[in-house]
PDB file of C-alpha atoms in Angstrom:
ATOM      1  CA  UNK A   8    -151.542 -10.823 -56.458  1.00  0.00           C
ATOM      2  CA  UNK A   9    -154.374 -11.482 -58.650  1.00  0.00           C
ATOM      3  CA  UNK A  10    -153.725 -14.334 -60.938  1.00  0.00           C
ATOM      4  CA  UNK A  11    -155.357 -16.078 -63.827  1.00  0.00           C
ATOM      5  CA  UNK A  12    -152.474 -18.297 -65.587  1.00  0.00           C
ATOM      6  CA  UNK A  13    -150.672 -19.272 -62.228  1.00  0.00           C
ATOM      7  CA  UNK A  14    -151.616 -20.064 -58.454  1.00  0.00           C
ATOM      8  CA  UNK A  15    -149.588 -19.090 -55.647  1.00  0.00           C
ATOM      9  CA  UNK A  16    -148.019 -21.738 -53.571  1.00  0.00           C
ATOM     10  CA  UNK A  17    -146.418 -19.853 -50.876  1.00  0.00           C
ATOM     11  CA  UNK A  18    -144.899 -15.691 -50.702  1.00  0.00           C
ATOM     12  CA  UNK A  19    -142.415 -15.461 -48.660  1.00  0.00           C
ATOM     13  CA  UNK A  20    -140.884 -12.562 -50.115  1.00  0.00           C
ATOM     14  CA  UNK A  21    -140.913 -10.118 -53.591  1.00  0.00           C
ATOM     15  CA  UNK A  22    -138.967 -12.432 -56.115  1.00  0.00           C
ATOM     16  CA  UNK A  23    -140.980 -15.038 -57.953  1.00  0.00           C
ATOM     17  CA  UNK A  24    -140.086 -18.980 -58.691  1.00  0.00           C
ATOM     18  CA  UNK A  25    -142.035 -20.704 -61.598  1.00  0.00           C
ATOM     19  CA  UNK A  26    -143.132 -23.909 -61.127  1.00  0.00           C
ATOM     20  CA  UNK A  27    -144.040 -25.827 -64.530  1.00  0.00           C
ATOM     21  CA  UNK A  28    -145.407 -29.281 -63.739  1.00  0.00           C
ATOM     22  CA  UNK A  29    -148.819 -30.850 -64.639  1.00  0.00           C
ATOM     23  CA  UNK A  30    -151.440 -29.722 -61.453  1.00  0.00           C
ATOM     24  CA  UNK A  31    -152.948 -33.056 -61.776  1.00  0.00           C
ATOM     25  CA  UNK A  32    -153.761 -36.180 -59.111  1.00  0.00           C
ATOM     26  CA  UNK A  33    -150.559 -37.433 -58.503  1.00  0.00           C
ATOM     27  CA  UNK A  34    -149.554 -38.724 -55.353  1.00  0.00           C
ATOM     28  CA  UNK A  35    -146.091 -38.354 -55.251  1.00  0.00           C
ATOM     29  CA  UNK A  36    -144.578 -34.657 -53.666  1.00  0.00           C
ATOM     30  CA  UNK A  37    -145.206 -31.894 -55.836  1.00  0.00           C
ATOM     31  CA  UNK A  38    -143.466 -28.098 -55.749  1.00  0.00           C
ATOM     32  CA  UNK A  39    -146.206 -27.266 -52.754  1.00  0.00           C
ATOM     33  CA  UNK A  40    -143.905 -29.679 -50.686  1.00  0.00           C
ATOM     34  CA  UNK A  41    -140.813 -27.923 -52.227  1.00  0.00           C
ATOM     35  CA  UNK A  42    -142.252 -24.286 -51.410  1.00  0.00           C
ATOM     36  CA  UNK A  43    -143.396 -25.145 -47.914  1.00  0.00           C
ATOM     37  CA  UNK A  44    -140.078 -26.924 -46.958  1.00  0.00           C
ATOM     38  CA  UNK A  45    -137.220 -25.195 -49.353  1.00  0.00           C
ATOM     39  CA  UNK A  46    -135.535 -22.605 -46.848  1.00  0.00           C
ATOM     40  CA  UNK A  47    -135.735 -19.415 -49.305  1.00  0.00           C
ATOM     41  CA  UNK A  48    -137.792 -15.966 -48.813  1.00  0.00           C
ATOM     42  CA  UNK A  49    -139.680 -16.218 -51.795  1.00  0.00           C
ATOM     43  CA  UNK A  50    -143.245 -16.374 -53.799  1.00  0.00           C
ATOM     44  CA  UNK A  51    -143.358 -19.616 -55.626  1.00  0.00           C
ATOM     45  CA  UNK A  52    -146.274 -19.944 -58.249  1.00  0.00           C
ATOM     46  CA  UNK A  53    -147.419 -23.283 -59.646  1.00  0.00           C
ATOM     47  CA  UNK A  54    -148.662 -22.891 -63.249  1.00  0.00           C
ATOM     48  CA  UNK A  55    -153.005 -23.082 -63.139  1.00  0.00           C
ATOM     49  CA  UNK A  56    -153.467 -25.590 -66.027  1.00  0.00           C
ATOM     50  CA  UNK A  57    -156.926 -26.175 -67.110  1.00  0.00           C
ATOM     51  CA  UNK A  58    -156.247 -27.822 -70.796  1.00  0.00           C
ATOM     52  CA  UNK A  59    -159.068 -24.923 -71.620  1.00  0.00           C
ATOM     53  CA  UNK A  60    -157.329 -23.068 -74.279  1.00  0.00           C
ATOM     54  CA  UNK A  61    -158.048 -22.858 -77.426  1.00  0.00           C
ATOM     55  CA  UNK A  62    -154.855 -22.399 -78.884  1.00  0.00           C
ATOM     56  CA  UNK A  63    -152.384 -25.294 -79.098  1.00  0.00           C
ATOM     57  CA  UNK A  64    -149.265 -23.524 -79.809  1.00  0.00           C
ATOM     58  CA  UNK A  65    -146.802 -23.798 -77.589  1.00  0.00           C
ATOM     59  CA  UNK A  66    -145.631 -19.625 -77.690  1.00  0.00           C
ATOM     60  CA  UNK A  67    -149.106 -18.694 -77.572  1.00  0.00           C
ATOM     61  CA  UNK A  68    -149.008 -19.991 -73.665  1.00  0.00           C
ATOM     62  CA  UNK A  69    -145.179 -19.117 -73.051  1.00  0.00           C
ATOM     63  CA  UNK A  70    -146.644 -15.434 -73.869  1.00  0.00           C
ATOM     64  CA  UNK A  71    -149.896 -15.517 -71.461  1.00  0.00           C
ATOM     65  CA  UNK A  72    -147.996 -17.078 -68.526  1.00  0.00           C
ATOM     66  CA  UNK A  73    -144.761 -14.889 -68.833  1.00  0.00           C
ATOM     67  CA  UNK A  74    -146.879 -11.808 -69.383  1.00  0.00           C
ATOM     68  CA  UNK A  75    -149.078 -12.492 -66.337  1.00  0.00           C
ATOM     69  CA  UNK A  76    -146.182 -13.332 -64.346  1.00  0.00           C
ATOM     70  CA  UNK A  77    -143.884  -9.590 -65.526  1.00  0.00           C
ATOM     71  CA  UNK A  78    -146.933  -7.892 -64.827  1.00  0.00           C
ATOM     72  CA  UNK A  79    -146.401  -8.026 -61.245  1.00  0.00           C
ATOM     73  CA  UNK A  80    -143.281  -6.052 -61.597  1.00  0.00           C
ATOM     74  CA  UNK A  81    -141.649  -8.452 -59.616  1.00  0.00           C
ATOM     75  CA  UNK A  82    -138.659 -10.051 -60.705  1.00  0.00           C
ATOM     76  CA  UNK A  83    -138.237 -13.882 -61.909  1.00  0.00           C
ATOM     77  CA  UNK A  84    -135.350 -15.416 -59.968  1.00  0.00           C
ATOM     78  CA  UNK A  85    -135.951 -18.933 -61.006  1.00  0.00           C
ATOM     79  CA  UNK A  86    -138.030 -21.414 -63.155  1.00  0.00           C
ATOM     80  CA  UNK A  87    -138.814 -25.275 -62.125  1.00  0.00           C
ATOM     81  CA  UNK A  88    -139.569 -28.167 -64.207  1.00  0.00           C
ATOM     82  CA  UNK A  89    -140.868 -31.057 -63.109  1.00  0.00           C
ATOM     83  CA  UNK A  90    -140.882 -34.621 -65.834  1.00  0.00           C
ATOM     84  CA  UNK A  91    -142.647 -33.210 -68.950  1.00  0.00           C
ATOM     85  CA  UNK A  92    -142.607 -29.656 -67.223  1.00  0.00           C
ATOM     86  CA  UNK A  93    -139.017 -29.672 -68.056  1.00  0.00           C
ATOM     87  CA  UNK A  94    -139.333 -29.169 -71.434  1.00  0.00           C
ATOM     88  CA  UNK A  95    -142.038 -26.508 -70.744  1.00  0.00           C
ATOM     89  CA  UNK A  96    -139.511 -24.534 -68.148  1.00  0.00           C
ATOM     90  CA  UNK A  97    -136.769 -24.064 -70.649  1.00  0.00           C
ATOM     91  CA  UNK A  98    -139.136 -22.310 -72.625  1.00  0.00           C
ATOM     92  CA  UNK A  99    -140.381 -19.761 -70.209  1.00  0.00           C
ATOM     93  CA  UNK A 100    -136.735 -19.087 -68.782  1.00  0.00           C
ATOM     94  CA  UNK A 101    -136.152 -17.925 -72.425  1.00  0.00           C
ATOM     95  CA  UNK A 102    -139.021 -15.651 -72.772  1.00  0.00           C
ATOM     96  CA  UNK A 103    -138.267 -14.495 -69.404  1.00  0.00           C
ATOM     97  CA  UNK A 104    -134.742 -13.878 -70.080  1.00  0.00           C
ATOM     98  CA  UNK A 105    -135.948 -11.991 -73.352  1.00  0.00           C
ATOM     99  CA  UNK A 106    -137.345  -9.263 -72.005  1.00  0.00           C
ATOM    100  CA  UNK A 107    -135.951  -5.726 -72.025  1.00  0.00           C
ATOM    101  CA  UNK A 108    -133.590  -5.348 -68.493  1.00  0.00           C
ATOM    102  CA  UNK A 109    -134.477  -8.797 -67.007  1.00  0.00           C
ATOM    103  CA  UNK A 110    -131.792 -10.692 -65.223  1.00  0.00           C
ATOM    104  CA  UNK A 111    -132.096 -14.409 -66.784  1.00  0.00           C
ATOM    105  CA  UNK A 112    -133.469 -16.447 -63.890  1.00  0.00           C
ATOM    106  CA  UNK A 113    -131.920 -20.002 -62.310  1.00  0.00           C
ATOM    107  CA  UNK A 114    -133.522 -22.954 -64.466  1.00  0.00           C
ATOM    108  CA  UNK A 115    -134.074 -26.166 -62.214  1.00  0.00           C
ATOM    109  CA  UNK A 116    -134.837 -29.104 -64.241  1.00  0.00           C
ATOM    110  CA  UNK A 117    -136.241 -32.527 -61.322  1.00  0.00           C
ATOM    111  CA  UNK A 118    -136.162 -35.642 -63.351  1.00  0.00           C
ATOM    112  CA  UNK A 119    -136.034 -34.075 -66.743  1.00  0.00           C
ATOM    113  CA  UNK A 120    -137.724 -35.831 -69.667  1.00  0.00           C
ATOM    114  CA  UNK A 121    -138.291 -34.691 -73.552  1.00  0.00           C
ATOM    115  CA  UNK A 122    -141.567 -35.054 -74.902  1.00  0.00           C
ATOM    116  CA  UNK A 123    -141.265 -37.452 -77.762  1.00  0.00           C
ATOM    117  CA  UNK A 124    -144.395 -38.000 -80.213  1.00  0.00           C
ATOM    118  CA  UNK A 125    -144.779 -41.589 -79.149  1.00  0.00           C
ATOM    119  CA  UNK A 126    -145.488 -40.006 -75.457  1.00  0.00           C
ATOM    120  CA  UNK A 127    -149.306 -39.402 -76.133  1.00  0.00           C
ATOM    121  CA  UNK A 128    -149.594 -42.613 -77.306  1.00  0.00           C
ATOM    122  CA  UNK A 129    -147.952 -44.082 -74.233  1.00  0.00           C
ATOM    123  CA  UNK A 130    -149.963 -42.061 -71.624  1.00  0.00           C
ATOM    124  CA  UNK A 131    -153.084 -43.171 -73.395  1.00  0.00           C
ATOM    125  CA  UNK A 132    -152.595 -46.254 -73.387  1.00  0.00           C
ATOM    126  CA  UNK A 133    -151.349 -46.092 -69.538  1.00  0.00           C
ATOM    127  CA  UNK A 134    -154.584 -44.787 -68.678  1.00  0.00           C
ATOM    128  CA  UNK A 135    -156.793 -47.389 -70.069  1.00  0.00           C
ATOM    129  CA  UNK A 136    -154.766 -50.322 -69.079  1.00  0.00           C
ATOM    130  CA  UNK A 137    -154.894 -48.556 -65.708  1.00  0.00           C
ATOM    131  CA  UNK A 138    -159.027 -49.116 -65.865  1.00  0.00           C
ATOM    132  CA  UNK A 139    -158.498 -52.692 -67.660  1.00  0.00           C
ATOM    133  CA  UNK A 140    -160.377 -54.983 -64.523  1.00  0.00           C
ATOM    134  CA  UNK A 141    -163.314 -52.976 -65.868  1.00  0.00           C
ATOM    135  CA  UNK A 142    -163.204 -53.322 -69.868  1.00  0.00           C
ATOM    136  CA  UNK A 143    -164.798 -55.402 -71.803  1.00  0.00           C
ATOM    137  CA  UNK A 144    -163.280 -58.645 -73.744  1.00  0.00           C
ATOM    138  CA  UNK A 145    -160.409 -57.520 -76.465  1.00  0.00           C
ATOM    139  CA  UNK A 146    -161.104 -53.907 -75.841  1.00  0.00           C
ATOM    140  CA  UNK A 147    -157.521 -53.193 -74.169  1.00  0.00           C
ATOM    141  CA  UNK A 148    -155.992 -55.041 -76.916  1.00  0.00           C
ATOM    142  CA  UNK A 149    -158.003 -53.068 -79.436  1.00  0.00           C
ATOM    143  CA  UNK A 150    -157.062 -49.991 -78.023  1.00  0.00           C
ATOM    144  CA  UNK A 151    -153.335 -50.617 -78.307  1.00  0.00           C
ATOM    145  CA  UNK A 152    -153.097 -51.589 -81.828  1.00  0.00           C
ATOM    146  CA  UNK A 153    -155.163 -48.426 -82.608  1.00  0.00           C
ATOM    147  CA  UNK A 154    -153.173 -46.552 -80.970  1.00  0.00           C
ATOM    148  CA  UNK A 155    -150.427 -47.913 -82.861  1.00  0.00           C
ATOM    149  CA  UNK A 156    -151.877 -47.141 -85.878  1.00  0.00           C
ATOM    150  CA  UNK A 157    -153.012 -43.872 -85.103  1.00  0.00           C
ATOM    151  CA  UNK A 158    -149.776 -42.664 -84.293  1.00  0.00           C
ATOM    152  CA  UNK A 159    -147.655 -44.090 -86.994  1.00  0.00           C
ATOM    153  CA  UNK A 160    -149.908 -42.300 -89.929  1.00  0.00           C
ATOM    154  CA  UNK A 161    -150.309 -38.960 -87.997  1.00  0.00           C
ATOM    155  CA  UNK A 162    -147.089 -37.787 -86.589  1.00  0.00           C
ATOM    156  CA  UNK A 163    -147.133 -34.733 -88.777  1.00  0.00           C
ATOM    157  CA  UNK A 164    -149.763 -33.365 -87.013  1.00  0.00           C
ATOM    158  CA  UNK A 165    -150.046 -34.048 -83.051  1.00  0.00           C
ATOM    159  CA  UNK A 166    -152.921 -32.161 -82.476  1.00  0.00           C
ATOM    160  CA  UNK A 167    -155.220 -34.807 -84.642  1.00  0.00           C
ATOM    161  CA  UNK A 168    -154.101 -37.702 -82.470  1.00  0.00           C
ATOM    162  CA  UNK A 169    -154.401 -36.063 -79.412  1.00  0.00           C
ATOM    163  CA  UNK A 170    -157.783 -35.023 -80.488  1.00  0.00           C
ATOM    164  CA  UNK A 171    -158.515 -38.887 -81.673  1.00  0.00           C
ATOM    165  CA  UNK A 172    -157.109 -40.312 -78.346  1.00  0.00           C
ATOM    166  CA  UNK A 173    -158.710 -38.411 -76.322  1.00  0.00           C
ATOM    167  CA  UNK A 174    -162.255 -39.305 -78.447  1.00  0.00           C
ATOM    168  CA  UNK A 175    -161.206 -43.539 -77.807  1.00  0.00           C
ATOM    169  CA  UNK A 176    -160.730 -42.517 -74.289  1.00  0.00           C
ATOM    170  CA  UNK A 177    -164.339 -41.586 -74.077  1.00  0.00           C
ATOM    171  CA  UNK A 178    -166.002 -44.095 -75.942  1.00  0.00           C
ATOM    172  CA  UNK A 179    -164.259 -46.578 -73.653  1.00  0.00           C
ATOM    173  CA  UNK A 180    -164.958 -44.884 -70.444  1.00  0.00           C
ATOM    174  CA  UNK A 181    -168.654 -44.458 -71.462  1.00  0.00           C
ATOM    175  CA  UNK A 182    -168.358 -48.568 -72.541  1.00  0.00           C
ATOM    176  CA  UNK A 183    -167.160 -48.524 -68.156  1.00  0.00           C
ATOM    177  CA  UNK A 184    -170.016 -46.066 -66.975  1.00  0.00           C
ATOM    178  CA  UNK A 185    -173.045 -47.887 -68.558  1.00  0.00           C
ATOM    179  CA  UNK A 186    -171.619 -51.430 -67.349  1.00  0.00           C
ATOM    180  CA  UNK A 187    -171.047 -50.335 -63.800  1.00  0.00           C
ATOM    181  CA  UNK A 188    -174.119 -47.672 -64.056  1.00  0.00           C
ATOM    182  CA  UNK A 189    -171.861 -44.815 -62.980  1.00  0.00           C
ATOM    183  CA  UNK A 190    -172.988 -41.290 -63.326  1.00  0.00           C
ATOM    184  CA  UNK A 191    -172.544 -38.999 -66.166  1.00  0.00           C
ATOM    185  CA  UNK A 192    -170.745 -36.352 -64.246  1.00  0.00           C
ATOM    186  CA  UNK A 193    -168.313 -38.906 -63.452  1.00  0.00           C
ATOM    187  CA  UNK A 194    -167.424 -39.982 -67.069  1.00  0.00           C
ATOM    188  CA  UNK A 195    -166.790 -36.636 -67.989  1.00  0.00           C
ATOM    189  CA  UNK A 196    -164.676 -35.778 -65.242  1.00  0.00           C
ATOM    190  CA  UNK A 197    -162.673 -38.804 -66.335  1.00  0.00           C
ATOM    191  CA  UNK A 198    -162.594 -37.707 -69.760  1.00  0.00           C
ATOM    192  CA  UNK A 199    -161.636 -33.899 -68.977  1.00  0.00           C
ATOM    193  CA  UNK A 200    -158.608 -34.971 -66.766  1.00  0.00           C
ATOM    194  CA  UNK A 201    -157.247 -37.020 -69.677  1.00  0.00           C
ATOM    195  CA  UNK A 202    -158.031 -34.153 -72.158  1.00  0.00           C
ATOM    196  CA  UNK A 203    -156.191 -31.925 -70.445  1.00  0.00           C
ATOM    197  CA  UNK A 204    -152.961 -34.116 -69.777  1.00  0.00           C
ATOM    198  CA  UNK A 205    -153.282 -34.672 -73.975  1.00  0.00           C
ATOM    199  CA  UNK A 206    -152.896 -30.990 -74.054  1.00  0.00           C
ATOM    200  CA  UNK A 207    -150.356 -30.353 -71.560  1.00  0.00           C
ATOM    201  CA  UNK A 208    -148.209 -33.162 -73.064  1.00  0.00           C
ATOM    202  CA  UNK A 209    -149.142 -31.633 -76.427  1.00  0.00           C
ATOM    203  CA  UNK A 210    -147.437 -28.410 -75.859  1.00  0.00           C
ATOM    204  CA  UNK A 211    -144.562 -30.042 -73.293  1.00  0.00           C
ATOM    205  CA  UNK A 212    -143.608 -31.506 -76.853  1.00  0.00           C
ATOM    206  CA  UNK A 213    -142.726 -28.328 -78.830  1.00  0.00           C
ATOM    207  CA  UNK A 214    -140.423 -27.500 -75.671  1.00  0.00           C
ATOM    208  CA  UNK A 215    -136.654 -28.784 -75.124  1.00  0.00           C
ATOM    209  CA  UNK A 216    -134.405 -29.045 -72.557  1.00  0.00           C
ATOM    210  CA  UNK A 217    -131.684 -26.412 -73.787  1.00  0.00           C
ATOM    211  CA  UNK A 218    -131.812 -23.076 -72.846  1.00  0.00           C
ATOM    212  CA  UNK A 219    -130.902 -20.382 -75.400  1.00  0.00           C
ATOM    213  CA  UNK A 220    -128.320 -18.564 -73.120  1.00  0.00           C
ATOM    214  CA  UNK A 221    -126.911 -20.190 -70.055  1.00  0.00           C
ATOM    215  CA  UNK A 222    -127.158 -23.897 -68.714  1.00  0.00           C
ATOM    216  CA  UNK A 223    -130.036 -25.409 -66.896  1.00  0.00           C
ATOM    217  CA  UNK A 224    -128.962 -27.622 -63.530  1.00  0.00           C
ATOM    218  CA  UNK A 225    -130.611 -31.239 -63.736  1.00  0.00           C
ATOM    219  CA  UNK A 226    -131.597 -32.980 -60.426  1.00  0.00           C
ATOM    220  CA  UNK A 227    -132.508 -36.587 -60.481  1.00  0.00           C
ATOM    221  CA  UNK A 228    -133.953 -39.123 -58.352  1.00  0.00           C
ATOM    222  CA  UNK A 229    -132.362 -42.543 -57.682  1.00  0.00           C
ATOM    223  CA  UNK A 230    -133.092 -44.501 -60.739  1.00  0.00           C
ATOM    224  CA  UNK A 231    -133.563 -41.308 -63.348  1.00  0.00           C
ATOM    225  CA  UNK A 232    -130.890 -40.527 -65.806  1.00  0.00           C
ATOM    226  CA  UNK A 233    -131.241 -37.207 -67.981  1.00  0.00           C
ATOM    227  CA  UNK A 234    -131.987 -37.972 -71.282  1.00  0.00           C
ATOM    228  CA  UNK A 235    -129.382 -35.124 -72.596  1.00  0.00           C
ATOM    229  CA  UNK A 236    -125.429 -34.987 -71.645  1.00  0.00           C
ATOM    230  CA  UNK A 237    -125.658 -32.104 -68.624  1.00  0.00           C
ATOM    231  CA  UNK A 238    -123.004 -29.687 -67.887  1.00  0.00           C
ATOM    232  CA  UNK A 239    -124.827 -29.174 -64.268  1.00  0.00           C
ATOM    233  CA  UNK A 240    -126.555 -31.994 -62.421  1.00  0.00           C
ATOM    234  CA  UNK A 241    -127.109 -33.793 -59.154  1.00  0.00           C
ATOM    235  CA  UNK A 242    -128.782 -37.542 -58.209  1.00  0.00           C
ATOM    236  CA  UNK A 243    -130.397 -37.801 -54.984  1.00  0.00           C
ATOM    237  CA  UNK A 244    -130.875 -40.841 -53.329  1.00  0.00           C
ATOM    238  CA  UNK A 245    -134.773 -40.921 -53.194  1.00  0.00           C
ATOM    239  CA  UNK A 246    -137.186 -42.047 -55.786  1.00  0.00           C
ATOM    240  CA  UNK A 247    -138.971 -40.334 -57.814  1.00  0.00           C
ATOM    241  CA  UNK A 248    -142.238 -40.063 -55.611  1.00  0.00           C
ATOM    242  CA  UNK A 249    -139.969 -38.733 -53.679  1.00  0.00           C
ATOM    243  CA  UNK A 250    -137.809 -35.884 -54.962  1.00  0.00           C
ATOM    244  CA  UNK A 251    -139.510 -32.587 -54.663  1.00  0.00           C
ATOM    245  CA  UNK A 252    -140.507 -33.570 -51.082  1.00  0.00           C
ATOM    246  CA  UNK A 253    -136.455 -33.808 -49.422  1.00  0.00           C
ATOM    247  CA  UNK A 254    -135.002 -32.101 -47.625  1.00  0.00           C
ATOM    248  CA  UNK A 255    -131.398 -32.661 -49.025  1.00  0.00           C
ATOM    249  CA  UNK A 256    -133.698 -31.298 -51.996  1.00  0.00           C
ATOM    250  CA  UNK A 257    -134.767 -28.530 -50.498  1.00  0.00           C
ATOM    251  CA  UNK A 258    -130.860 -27.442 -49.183  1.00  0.00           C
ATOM    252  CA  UNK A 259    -129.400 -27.643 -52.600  1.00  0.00           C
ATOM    253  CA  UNK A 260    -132.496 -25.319 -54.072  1.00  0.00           C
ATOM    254  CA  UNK A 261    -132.125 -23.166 -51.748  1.00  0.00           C
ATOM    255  CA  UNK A 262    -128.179 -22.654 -51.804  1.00  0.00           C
ATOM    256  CA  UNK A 263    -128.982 -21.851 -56.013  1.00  0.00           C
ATOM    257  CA  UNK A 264    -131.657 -19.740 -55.371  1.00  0.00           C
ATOM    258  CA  UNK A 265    -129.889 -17.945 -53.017  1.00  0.00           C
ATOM    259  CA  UNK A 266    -126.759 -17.666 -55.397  1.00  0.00           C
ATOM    260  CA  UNK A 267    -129.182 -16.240 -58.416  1.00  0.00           C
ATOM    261  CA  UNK A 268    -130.376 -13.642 -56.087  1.00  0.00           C
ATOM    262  CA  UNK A 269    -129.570  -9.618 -58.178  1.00  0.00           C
TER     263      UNK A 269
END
């Protein structure tokens, strides 16, 4: 299968599972663990996200991923959301479930979480204090109130600040490369990882966690609680770094995966 918008994780068989979670350096498990260890004959594909795209809109994305993925001719039996992903999953499930003689797939929501404006803010400010040993006098404080700022005049238009934080971002990893002489190539590999989680958080916040027919099934780790009443949900007694990599996990997806089958 030759893909552009997705990567394959594992196929296992002719029915596809969509896995919506951001492909970045985490090291907690991740829905390659789930694929390799979930006991299901299946092709599970992991959305490809570059932050590359020059169109912001959430439904411009939903269209390019859900087209790519109908144009194999294979049918959708489910759609995973991991964290932000969630909010991201509900959305293809819809426009999955939209089209013309398709059977509306299984939604799996792990650790579900909105999107809220304030979330860009937070994540940017995350990853600087996360190089603060490295900043220079009052700079981390700077950032913050900035931030602050930034966000309370321009929530009316999300794509500015994520533009703007993204901008501070660089000027204070170039402040960190020219102190501790580090290479260009490096700085900009710094500053295209956080551009790209702006963007994927950017569009994770036009999403939801409702579903426009049917009900979603939440699965949580030990300490996560939904942040919606759920009709359909589970806690597992891992944490969070945890959860996709289970294999109590792995059981329960499988038994609902198995029950969605045509």
């Amino acid at each position: 299968m030759e893909l552009t918008t997705w990567r394959q994780l594992c196929d296992r068989g002719r029915d596809l599972v969509l896995c919506l979670d951001f492909p970045g350096g985490r090291a907690a498990a991740g829905f390659a663990d789930l694929a390799a260890g979930a006991p299901v004959e299946l092709c599970f594909l992991h959305i490809a996200w570059s932050g590359l795209h020059a169109d912001s809109r959430l439904d411009a994305h939903i269209a390019q991923w859900v087209g790519e993925a109908l144009a194999s001719r294979r049918p959708v039996r489910a759609v995973l959301g991991f964290c932000a992903g969630t909010a991201l999953a509900t959305r293809v499930a819809d426009a999955v479930s939209a089209t013309a003689g398709a059977t509306p797939p299984a939604v799996l929501l792990f650790d579900a979480a909105a999107v809220p404006d304030a979330a860009l803010r937070d994540q940017f400010v995350s990853a600087v204090q996360a190089s603060a040993p490295y900043l220079a006098d009052g700079e981390l404080d700077d950032a913050r109130q900035w931030s602050r700022e930034l966000l309370a005049t321009g929530r009316d238009d999300l794509p500015r600040v994520a533009t703007a934080l993204v901008d501070r971002y660089d000027q204070l990893m170039s402040g960190i490369a020219d102190r501790l002489s580090l290479g260009e190539v490096l700085r900009r590999e710094l500053t295209d990882g956080f551009a790209a989680y702006m963007a994927y958080l950017l569009l994770a916040a036009q999403g939801g966690l409702d579903l426009r027919a049917g009900t979603p099934m939440f699965l949580s780790s030990r300490d996560h609680r939904p942040p919606v009443d759920t009709a359909r949900g589970m806690s597992f007694g891992v944490d969070r770094e945890r959860l996709l990599g289970d294999a109590d996990v792995w059981r329960v997806v499988a038994g609902v995966l198995d029950e969605a089958r045509p």
